[in-house]
mmCIF file of C-alpha atoms and ligand atoms in Angstrom:
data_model
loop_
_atom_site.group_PDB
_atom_site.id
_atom_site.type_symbol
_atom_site.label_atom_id
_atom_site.label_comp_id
_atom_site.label_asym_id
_atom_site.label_seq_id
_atom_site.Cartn_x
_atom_site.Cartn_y
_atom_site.Cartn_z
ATOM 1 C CA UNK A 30 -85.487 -39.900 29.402
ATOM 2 C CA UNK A 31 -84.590 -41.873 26.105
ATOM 3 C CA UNK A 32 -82.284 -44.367 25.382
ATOM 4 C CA UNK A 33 -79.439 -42.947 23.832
ATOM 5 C CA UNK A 34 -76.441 -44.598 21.990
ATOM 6 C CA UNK A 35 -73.095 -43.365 22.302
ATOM 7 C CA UNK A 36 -69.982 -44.038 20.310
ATOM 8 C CA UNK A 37 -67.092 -42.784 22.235
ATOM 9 C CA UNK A 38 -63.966 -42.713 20.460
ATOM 10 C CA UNK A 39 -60.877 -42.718 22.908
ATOM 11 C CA UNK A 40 -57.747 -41.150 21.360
ATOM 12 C CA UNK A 41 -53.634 -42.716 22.128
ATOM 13 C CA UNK A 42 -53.338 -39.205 23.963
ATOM 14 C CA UNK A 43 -56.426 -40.026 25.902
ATOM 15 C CA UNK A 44 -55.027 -42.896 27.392
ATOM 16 C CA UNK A 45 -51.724 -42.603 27.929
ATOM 17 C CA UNK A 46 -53.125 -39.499 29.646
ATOM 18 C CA UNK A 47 -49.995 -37.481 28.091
ATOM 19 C CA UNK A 48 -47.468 -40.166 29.235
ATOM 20 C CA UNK A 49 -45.721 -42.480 26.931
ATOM 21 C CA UNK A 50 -47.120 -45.817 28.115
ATOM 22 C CA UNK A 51 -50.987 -46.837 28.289
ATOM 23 C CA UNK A 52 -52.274 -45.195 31.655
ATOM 24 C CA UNK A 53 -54.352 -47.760 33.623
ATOM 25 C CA UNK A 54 -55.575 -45.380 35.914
ATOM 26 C CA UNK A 55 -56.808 -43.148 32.809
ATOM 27 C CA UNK A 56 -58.979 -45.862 31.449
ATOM 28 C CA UNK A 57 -60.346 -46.553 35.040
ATOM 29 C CA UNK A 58 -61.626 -43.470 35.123
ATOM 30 C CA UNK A 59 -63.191 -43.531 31.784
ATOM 31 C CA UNK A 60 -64.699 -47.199 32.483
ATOM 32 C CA UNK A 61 -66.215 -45.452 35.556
ATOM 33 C CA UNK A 62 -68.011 -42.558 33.509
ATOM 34 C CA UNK A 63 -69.147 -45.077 31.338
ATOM 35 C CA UNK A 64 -71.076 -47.415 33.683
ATOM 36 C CA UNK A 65 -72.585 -44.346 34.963
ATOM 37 C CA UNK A 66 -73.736 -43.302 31.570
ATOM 38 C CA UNK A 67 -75.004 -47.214 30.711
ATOM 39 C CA UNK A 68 -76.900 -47.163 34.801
ATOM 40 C CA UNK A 69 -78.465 -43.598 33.314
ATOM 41 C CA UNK A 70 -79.995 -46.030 30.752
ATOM 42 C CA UNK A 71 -78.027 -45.617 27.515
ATOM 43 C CA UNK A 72 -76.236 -47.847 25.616
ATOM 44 C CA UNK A 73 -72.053 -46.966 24.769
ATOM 45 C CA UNK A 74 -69.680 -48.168 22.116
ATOM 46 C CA UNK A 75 -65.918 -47.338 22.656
ATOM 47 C CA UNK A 76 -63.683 -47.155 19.832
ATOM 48 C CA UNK A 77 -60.148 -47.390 21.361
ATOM 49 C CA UNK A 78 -56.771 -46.628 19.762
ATOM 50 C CA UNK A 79 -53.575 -46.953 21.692
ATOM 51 C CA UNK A 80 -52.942 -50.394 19.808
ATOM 52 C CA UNK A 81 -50.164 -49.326 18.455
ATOM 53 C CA UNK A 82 -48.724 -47.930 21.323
ATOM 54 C CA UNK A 83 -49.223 -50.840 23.422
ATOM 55 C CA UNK A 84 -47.540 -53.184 21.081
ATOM 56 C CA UNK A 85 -44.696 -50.505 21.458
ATOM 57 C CA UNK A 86 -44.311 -50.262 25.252
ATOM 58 C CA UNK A 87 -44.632 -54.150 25.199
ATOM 59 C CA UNK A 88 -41.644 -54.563 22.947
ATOM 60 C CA UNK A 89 -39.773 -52.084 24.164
ATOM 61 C CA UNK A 90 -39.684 -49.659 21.001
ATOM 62 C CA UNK A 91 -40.081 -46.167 19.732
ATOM 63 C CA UNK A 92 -42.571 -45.004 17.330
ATOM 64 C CA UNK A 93 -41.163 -45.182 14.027
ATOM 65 C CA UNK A 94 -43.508 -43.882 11.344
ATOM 66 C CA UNK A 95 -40.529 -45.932 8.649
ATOM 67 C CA UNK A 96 -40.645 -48.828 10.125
ATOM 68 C CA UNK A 97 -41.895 -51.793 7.432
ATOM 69 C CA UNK A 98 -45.458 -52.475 7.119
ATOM 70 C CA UNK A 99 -44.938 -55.964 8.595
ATOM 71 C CA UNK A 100 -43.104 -54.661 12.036
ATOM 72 C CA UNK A 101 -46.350 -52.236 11.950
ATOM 73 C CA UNK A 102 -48.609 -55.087 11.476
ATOM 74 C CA UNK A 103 -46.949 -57.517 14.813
ATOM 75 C CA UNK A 104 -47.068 -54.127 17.136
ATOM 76 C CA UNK A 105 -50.404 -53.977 16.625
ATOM 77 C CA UNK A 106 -51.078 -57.229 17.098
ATOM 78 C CA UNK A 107 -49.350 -57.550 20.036
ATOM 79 C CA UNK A 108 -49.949 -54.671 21.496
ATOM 80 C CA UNK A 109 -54.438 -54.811 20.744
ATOM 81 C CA UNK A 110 -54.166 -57.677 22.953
ATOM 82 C CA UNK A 111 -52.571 -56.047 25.639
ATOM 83 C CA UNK A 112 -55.143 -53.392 25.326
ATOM 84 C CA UNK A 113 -58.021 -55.524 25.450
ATOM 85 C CA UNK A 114 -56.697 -57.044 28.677
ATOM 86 C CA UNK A 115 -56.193 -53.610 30.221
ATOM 87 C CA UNK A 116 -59.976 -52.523 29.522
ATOM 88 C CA UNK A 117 -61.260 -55.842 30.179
ATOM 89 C CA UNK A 118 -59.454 -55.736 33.919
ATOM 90 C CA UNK A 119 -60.508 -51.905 34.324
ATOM 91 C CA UNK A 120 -64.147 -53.186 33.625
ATOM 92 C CA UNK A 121 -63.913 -56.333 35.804
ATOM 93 C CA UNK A 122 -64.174 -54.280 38.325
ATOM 94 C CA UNK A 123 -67.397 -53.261 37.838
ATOM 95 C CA UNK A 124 -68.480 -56.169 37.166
ATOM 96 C CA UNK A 125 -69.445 -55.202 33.454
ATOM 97 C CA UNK A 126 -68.312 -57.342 30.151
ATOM 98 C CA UNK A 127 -66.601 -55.791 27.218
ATOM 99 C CA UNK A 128 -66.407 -57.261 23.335
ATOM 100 C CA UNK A 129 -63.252 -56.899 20.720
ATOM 101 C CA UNK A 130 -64.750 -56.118 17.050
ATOM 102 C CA UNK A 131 -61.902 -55.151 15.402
ATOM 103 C CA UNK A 132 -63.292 -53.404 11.327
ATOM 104 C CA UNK A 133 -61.683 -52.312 8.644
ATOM 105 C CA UNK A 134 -63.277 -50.049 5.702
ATOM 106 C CA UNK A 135 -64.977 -52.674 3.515
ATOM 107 C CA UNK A 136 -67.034 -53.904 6.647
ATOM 108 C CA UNK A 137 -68.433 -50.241 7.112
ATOM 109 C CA UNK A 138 -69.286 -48.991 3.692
ATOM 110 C CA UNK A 139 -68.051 -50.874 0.504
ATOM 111 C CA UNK A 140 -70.018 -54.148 1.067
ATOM 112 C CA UNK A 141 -73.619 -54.347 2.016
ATOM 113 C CA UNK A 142 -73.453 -57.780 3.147
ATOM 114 C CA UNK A 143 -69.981 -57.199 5.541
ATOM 115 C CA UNK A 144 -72.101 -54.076 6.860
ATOM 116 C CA UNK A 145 -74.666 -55.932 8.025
ATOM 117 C CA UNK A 146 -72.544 -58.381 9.198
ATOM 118 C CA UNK A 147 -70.771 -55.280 11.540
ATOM 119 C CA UNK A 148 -74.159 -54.322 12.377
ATOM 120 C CA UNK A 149 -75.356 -57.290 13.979
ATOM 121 C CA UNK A 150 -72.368 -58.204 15.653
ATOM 122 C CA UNK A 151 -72.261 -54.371 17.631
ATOM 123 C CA UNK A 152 -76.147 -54.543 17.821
ATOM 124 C CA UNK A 153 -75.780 -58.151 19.346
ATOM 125 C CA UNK A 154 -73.246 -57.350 21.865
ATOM 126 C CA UNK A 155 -75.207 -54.121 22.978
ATOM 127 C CA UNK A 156 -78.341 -55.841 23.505
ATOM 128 C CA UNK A 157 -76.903 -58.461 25.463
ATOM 129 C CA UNK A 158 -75.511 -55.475 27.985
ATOM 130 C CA UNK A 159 -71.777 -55.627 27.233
ATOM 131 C CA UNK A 160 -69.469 -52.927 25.845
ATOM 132 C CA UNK A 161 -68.007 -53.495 22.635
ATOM 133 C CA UNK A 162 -64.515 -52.460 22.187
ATOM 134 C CA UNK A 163 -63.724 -51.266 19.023
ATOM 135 C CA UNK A 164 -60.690 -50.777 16.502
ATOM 136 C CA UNK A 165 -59.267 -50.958 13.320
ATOM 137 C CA UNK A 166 -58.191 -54.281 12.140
ATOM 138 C CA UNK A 167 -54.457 -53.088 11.926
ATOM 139 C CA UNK A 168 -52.607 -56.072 12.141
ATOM 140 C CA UNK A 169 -54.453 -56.930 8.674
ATOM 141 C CA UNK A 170 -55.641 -54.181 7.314
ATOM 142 C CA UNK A 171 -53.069 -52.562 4.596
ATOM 143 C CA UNK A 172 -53.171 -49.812 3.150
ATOM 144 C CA UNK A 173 -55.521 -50.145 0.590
ATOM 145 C CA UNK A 174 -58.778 -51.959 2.714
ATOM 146 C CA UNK A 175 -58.373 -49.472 6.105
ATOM 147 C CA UNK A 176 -60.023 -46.552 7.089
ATOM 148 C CA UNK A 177 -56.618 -45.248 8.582
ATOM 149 C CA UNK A 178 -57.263 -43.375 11.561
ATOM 150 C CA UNK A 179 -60.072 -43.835 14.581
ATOM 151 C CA UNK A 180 -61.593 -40.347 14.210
ATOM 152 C CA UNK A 181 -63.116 -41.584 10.859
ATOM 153 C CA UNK A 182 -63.503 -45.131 11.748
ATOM 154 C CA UNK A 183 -65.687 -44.048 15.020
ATOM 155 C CA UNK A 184 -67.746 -41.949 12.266
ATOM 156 C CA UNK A 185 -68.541 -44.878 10.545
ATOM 157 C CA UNK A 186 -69.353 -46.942 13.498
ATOM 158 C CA UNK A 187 -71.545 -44.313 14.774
ATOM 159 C CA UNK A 188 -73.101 -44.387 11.241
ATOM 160 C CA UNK A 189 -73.800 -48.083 10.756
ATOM 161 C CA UNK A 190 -75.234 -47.777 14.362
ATOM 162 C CA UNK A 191 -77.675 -44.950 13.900
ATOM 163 C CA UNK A 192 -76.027 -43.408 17.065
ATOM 164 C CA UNK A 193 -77.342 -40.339 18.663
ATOM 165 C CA UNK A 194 -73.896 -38.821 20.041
ATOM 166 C CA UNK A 195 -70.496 -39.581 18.863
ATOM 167 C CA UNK A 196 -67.831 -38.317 21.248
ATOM 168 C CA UNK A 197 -64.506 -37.576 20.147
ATOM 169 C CA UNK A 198 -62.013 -37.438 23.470
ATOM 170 C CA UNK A 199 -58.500 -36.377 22.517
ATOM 171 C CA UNK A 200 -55.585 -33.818 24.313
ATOM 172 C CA UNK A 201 -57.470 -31.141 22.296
ATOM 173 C CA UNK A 202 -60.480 -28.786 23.995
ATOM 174 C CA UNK A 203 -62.431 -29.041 20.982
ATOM 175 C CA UNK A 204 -62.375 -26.428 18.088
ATOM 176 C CA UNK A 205 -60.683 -23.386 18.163
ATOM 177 C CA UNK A 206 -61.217 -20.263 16.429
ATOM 178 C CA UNK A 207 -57.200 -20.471 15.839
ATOM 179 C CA UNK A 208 -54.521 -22.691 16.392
ATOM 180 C CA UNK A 209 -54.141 -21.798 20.319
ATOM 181 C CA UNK A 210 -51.326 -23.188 20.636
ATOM 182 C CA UNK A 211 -49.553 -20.573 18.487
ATOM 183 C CA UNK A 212 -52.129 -17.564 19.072
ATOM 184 C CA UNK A 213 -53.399 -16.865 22.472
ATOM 185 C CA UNK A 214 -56.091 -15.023 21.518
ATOM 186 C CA UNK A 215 -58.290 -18.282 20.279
ATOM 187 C CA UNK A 216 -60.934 -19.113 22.260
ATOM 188 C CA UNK A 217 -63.067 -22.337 21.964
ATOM 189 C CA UNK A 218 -66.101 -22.892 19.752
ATOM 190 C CA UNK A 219 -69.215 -24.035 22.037
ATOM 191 C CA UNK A 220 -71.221 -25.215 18.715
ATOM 192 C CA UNK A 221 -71.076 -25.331 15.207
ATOM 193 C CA UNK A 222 -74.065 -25.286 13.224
ATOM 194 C CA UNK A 223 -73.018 -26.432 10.268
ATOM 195 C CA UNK A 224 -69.277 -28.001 9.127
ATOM 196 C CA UNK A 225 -68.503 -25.020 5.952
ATOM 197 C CA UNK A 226 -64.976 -23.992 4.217
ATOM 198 C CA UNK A 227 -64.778 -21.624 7.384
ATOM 199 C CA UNK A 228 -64.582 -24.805 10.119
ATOM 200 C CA UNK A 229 -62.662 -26.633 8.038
ATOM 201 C CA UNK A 230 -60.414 -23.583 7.452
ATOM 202 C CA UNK A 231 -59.820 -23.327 11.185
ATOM 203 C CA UNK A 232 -58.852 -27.017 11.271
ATOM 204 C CA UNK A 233 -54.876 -26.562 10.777
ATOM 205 C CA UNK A 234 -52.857 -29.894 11.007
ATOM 206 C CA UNK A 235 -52.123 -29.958 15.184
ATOM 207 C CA UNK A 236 -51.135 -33.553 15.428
ATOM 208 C CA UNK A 237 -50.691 -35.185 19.108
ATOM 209 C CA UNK A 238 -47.215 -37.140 19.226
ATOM 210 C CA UNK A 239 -48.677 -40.750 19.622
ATOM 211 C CA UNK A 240 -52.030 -41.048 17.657
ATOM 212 C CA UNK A 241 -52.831 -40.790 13.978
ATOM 213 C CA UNK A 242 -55.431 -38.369 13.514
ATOM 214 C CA UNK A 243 -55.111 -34.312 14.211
ATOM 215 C CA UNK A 244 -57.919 -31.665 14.299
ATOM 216 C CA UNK A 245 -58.398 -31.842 10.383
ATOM 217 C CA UNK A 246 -59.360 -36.140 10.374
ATOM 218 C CA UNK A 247 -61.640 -35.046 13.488
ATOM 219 C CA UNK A 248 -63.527 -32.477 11.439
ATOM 220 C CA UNK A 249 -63.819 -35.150 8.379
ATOM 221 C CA UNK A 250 -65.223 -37.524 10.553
ATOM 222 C CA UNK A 251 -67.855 -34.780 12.532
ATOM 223 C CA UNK A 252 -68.884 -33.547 8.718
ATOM 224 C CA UNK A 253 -69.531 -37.911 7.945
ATOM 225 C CA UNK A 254 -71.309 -38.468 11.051
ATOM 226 C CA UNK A 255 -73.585 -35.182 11.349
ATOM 227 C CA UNK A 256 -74.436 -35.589 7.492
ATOM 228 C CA UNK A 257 -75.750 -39.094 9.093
ATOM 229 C CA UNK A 258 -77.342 -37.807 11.070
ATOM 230 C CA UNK A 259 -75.602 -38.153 14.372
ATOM 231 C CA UNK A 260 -74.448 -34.962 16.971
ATOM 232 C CA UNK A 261 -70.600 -34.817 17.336
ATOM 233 C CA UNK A 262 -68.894 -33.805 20.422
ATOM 234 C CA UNK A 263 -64.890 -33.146 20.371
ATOM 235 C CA UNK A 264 -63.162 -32.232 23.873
ATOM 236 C CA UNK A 265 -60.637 -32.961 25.822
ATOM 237 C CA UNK A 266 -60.269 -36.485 27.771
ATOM 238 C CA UNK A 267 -58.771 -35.290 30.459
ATOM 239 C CA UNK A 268 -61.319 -32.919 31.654
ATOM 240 C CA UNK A 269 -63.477 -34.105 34.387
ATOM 241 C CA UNK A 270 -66.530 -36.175 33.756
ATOM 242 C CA UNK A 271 -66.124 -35.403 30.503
ATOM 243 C CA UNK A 272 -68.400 -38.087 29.693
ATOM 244 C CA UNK A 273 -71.348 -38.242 32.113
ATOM 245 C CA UNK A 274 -71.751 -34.238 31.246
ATOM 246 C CA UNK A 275 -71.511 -34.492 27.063
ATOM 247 C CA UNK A 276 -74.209 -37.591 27.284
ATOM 248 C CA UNK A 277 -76.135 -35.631 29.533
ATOM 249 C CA UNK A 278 -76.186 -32.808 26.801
ATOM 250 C CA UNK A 279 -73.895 -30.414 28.921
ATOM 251 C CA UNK A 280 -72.024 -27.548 26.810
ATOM 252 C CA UNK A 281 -68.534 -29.583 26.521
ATOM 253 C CA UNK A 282 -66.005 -29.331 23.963
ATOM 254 C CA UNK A 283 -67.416 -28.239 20.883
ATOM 255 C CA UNK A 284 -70.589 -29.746 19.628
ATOM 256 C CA UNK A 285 -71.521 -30.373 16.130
ATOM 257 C CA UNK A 286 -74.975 -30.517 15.380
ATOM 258 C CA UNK A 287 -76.736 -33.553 13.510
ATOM 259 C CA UNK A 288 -77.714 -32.808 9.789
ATOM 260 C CA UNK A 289 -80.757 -34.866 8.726
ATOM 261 C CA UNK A 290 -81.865 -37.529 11.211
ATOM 262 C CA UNK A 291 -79.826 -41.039 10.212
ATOM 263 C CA UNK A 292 -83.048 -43.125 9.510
ATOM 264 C CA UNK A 293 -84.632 -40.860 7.325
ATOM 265 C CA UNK A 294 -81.556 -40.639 5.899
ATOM 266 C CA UNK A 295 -81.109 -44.452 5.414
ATOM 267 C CA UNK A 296 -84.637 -44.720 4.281
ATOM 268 C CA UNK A 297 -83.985 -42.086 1.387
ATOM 269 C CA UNK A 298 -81.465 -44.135 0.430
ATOM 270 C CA UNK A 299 -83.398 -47.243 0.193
ATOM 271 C CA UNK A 300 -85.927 -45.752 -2.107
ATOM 272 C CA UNK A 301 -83.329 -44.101 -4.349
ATOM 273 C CA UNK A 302 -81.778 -47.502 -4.766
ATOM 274 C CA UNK A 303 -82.934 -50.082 -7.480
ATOM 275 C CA UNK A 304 -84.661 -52.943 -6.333
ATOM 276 C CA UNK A 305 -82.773 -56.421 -6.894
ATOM 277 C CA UNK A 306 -85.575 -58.952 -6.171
ATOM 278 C CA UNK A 307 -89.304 -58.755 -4.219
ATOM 279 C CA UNK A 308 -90.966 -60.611 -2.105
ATOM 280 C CA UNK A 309 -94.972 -61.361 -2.266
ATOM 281 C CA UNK A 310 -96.115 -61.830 1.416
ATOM 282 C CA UNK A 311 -99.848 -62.479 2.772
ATOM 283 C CA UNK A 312 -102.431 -60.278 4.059
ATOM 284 C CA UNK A 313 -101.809 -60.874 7.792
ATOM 285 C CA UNK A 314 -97.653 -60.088 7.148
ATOM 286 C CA UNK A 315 -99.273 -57.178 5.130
ATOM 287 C CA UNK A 316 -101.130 -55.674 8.254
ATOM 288 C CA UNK A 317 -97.956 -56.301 10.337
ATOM 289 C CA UNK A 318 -95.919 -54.057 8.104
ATOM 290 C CA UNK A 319 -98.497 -51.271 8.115
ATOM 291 C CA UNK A 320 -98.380 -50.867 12.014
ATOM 292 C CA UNK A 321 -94.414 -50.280 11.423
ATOM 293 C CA UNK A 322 -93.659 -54.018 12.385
ATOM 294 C CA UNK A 323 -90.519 -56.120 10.390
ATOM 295 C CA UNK A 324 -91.771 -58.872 7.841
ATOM 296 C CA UNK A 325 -91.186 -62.287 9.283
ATOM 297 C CA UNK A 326 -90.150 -64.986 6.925
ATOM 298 C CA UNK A 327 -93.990 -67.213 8.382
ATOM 299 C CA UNK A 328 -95.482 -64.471 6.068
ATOM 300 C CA UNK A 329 -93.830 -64.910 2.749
ATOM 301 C CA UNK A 330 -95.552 -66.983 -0.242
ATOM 302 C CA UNK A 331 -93.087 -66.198 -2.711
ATOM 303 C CA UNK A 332 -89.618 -65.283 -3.772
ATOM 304 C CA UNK A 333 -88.361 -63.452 -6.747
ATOM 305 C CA UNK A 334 -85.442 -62.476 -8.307
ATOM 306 C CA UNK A 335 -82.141 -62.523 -7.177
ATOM 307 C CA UNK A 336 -80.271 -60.764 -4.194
ATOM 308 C CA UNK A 337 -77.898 -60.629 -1.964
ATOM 309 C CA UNK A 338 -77.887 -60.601 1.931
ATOM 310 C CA UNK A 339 -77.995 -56.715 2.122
ATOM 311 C CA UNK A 340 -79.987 -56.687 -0.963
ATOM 312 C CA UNK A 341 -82.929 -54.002 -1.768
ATOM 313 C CA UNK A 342 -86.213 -55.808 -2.155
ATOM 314 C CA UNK A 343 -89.718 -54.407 -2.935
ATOM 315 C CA UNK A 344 -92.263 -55.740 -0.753
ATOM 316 C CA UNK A 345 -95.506 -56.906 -2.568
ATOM 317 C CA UNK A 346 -98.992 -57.505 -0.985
ATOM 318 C CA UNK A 347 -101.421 -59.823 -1.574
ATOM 319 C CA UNK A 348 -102.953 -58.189 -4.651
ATOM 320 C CA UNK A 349 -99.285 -57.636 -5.756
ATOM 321 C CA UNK A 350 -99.225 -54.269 -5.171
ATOM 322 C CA UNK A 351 -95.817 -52.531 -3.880
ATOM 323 C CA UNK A 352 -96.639 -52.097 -0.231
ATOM 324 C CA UNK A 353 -92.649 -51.519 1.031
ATOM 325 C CA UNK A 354 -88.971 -51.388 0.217
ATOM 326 C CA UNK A 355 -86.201 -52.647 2.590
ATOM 327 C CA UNK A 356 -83.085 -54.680 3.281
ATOM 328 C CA UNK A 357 -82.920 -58.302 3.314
ATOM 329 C CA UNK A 358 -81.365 -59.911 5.664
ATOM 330 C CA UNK A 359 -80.763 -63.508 3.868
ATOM 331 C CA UNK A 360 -79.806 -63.708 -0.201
ATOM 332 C CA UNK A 361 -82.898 -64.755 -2.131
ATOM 333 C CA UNK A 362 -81.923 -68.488 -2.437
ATOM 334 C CA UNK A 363 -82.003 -68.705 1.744
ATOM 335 C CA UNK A 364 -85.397 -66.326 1.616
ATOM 336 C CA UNK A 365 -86.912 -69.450 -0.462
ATOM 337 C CA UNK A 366 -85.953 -72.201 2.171
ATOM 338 C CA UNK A 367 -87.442 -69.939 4.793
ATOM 339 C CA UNK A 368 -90.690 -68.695 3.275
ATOM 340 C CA UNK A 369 -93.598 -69.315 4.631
ATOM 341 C CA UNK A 370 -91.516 -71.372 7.791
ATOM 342 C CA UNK A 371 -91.445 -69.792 11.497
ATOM 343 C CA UNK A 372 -88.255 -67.945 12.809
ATOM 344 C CA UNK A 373 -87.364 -70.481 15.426
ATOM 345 C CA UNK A 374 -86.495 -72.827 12.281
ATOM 346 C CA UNK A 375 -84.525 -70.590 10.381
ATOM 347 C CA UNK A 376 -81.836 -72.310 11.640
ATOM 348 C CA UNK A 377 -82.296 -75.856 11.303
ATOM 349 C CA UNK A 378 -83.343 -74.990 7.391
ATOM 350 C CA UNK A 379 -80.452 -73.059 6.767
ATOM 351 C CA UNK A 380 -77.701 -73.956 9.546
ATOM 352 C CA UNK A 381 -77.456 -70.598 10.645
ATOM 353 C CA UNK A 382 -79.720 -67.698 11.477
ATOM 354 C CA UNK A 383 -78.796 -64.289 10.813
ATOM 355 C CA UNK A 384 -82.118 -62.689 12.380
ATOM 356 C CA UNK A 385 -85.543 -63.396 12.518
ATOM 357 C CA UNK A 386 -86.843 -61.411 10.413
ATOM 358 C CA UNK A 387 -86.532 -61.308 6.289
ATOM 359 C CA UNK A 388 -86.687 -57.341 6.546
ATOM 360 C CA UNK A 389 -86.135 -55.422 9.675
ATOM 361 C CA UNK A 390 -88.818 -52.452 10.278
ATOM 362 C CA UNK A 391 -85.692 -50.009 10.905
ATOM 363 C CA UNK A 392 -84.734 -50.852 7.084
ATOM 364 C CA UNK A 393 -88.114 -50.626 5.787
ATOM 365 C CA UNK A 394 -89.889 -47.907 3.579
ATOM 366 C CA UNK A 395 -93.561 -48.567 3.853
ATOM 367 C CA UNK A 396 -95.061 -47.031 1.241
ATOM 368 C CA UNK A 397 -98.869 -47.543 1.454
ATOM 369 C CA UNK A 398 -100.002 -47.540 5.074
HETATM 370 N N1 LIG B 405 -55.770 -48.104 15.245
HETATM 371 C C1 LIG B 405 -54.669 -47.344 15.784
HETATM 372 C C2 LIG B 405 -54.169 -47.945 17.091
HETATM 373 O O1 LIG B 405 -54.875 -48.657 17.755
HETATM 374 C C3 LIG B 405 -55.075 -45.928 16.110
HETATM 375 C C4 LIG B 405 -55.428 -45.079 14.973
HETATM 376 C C5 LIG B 405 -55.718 -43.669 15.486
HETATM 377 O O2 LIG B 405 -55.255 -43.293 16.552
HETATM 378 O O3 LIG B 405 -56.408 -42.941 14.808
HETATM 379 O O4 LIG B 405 -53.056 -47.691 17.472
#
């Protein structure tokens, strides 16, 4: 079996578990599915609300959609704290380490370099075994810079992360074909092929009492992430191994299927991009990149041009013919202190090392194998 990587987005109503405070033993339980799911070999990013509601039940106040921005802003700074130290003691216990990265929009889509920046830093902790714990930067993040509510912000994450499932757990079984709540005939959707004016249609504004999002910002973010290229499961939290079952490809919830797959997706987009610079590199970094390996900086002679970390580059060979397209992953003044020099100096030349590699071979278009 494959490695799979799971975004998990964990509604307020999820873990208060219907109560009004932050249920302990709720996020025990969901810690425990997720070890099992990370033992089963895959890899799992949580994005957790309940911020907000933390920072409430710490001071001792009710939710009050009028309160000013600023009262908004201490809540949830006192209250992500409290949150972290909840899933970081549920976790403890099985002896696994968790991560805060707490986003905001313009480190998901608006800025190339701030993306890659959010990249690295979820790639990084993943690879090093530990779960990151994700949420909106609220305490900073006004109106104009945030994403506004988890549903989409867990889209995006599953986006910049290529993710194969993104799990949406809320008080909610998934999609209905009515509001069930107000028609008892609805029944549940298993799967939906595609998100059309009909799914959308059938996503009328049920809001949960605590969180932000309802079953219409839930259907916005499954159309984002499945147009990346990433399967969307909504259901309900509170049903039993919820987890486990939907990353073991179980019918749960509803499932929304994945569009185009995300790195042919991303590597359309690289071509349909202008280039900002290129690089000329040297027969052996030439043979690399045909057998689908990154370009390391030992194997560039020159330079040229002038981009950004994040940058489009096209990728010359030694005859100076256009062998690739990718992302850089240093501006082109650091690409010219680290041409032609070995990885393991990257950072004495420049002070700090962002990667290893100039362009990765997941952001890479080779064009003439
Ligand atoms: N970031 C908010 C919080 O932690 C949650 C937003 C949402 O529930 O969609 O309270």
């Amino acid at each position: 079996m494959s490695t799979k990587r799971l975004v998990i987005k964990l509604g307020t109503s999820t873990l208060t578990a219907d109560t009004p405070r932050i249920s302990r033993r709720r996020m025990l339980e969901i810690a425990r599915q997720v070890v099992l799911v990370r033992e089963a070999g895959h890899e799992v990013v949580l994005v957790s609300s309940g911020a907000m509601q933390a920072g409430r039940e710490r001071m001792g106040v009710q939710k009050d959609p009028r309160a000013p921005l600023p009262v908004k802003q201490m809540l949830a700074a006192v209250g992500q704290t409290h949150l972290m130290r909840a899933w970081e003691q549920v976790f403890e216990l099985f002896d696994v380490y968790v991560g805060q990265i707490l986003l905001t929009r313009a480190d998901l889509n608006d800025d190339r370099r701030r993306y890659l920046n959010a990249r690295d830093a979820l790639t990084a902790t993943l690879a090093h075994g530990i779960v990151p714990i994700v949420n909106e930067n609220d305490a900073v993040a006004t109106e104009e810079i945030r994403v506004g509510d988890n549903d989409n912000l867990s889209a995006l994450v599953a986006n910049v992360l290529d993710a194969d499932l993104l799990l949406i757990l809320s008080d909610i079984d998934g999609l209905f074909t009515a509001d069930p709540r107000r028609d008892p005939h609805a029944t549940l959707i298993d799967e939906v092929p595609l998100i059309d004016d009909d799914v959308r249609e059938r996503a009328t504004g049920s809001r949960t009492a605590l969180g932000v999002g309802g079953m219409n910002t839930k259907i916005q973010a499954a159309e984002l992430a499945t147009h990346s290229g990433v399967t969307v499961v909504i259901a309900n939290g509170a049903r039993p191994n919820v987890i486990v079952d939907a990353a073991a490809g179980a019918s749960v919830g509803t499932r929304f299927l994945a569009q185009a797959r995300s790195v042919e997706g991303r590597k359309r987009w690289i071509l349909s991009e202008r280039a900002a610079g290129s690089v000329h590199i040297d027969a052996g970094a030439a043979r690399a990149l045909r057998q689908g390996k990154s370009l390391l900086p030992v194997g560039v002679r020159e330079v040229v041009g002038d981009f950004e970390r994040g940058g489009i580059v096209d990728v010359l060979d030694e005859s100076g013919r256009t062998l690739a397209r990718g992302i850089a992953r240093y501006g082109a003044a650091d690409a010219r202190k680290i041409a032609g020099r070995q990885s393991d100096q990257i950072e004495s030349i420049l002070g700090y090392d962002f990667a290893p590699m100039l362009v990765h071979a997941d952001d890479m278009v080779v064009l003439d194998r």
